[in-house]
CSV table of C-alpha atoms in Angstrom, one decimal:
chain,number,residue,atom,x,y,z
A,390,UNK,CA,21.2,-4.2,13.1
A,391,UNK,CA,22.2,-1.7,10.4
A,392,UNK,CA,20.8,1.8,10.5
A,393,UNK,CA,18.7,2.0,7.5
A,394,UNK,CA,16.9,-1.1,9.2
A,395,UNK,CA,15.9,1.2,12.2
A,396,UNK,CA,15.2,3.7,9.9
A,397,UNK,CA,12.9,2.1,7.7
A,398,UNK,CA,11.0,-0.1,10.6
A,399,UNK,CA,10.1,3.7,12.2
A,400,UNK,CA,9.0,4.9,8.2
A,401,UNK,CA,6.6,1.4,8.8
A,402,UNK,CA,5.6,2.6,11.9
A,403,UNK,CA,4.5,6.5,11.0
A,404,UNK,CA,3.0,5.1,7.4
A,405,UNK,CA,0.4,2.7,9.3
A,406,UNK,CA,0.1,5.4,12.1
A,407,UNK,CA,-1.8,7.4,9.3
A,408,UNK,CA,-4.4,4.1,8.6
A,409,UNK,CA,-8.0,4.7,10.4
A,410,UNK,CA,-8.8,1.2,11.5
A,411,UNK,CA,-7.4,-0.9,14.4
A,412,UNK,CA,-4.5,-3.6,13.7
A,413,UNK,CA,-2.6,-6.0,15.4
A,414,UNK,CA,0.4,-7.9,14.8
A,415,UNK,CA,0.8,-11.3,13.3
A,416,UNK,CA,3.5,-13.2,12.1
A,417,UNK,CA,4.5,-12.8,8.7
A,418,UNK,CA,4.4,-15.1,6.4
A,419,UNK,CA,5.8,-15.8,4.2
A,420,UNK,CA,9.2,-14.9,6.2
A,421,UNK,CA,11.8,-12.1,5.7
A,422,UNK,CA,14.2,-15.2,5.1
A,423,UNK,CA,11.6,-17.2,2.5
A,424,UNK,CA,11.1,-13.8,0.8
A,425,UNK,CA,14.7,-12.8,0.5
A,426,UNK,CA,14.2,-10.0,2.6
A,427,UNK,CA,16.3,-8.2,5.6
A,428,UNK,CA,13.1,-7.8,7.8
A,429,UNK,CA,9.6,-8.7,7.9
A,430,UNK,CA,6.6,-7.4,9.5
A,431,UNK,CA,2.9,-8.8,9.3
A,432,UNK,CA,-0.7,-6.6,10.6
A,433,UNK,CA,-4.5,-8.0,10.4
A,434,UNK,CA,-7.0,-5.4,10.2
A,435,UNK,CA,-9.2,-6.4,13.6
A,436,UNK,CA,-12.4,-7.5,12.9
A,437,UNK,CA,-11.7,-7.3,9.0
A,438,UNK,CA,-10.1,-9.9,6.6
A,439,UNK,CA,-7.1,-8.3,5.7
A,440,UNK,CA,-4.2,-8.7,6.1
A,441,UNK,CA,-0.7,-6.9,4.9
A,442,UNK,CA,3.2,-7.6,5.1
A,443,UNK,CA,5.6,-5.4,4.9
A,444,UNK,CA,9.2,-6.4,4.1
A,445,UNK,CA,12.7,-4.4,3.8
A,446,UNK,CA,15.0,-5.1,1.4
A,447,UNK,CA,18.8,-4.0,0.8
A,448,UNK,CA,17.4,-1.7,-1.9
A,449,UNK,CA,14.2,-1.4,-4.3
A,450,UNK,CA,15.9,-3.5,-7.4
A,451,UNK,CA,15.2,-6.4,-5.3
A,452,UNK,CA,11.5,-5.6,-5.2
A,453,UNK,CA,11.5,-7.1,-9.0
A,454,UNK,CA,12.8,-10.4,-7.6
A,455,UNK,CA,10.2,-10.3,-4.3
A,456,UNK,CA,7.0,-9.9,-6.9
A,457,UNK,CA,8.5,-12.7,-8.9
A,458,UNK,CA,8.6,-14.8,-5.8
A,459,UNK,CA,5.0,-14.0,-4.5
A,460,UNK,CA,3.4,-14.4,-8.1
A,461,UNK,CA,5.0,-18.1,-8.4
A,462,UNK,CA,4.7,-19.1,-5.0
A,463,UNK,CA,0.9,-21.5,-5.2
A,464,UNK,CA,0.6,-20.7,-1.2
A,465,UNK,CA,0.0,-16.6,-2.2
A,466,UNK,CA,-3.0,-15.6,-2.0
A,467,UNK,CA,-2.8,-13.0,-5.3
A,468,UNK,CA,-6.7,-13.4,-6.4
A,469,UNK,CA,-7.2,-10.6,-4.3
A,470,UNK,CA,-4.1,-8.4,-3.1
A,471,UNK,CA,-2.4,-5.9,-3.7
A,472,UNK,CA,1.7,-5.1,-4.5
A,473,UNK,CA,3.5,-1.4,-3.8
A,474,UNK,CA,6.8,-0.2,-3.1
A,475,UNK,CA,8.4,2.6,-1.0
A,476,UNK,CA,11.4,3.4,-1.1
A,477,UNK,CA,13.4,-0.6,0.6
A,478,UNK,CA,9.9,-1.4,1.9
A,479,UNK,CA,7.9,-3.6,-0.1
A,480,UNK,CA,4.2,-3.7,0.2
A,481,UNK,CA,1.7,-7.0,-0.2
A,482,UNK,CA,-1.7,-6.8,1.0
A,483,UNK,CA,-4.6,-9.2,0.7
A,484,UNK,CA,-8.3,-9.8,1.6
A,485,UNK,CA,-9.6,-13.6,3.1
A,486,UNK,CA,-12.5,-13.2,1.0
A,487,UNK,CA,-14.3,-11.2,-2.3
A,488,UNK,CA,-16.0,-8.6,0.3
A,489,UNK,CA,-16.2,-4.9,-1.1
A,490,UNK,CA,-15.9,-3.6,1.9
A,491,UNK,CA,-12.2,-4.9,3.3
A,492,UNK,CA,-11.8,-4.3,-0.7
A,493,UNK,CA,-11.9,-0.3,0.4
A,494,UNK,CA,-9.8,-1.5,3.4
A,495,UNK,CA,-7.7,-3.1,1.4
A,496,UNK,CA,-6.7,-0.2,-0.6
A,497,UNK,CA,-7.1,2.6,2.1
A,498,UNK,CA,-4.2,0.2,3.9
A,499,UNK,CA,-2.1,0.3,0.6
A,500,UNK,CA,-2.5,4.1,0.3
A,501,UNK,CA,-1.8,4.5,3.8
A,502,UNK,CA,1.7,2.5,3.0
A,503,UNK,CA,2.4,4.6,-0.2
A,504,UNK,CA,2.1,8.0,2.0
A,505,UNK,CA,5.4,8.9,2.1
A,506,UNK,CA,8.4,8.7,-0.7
């Protein structure tokens, strides 16, 4: 695996270190492969419904490409998510259901993501 994999995958790991409430892992989808992407990694907020993925990509000009895919894909769930970048890592996070409440968890999760550039 190259380096700037490792490196970014530990940049995941300190940016949702900084996030309040509890997560576990879940498997991403869509995929690293189905999104283009060079790694994927998927976290549901427990006891919440929402959910983010965070991908890698070679560099952030592909992030362009990756919203293009997510907005056209029919199986994303965009009604109520959110899109950011950092740096490779590319942000999508989304809430099961209109609930103002994982609404602020929603975006405490993204701004917990966009902590460090």
């Amino acid at each position: 695996m190259s380096d700037y994999l490792e490196h970014e995958k530990t940049k995941i790991d300190r940016l949702l270190h900084s996030f309040s409430k509890p997560l576990k892992e879940i498997p991403p989808t869509p995929t690293a492969n189905e999104a283009a992407a060079e790694y994927a990694v998927s976290y549901e907020v427990i006891d919440e419904n929402v959910v983010c993925v965070i991908y890698i990509y070679e560099n952030q000009q592909k992030h362009e490409d990756a919203l293009k895919y997510f907005t056209a894909n029919p199986s994303v769930n965009l009604k109520n998510s959110l899109f950011s970048s950092n740096g490779r890592l590319f942000f999508w996070g989304y809430q099961k259901t209109d609930n103002p409440k994982e609404r602020y968890t929603l975006n405490a999760l993204a701004a917990a993501f966009a902590g460090e550039e």
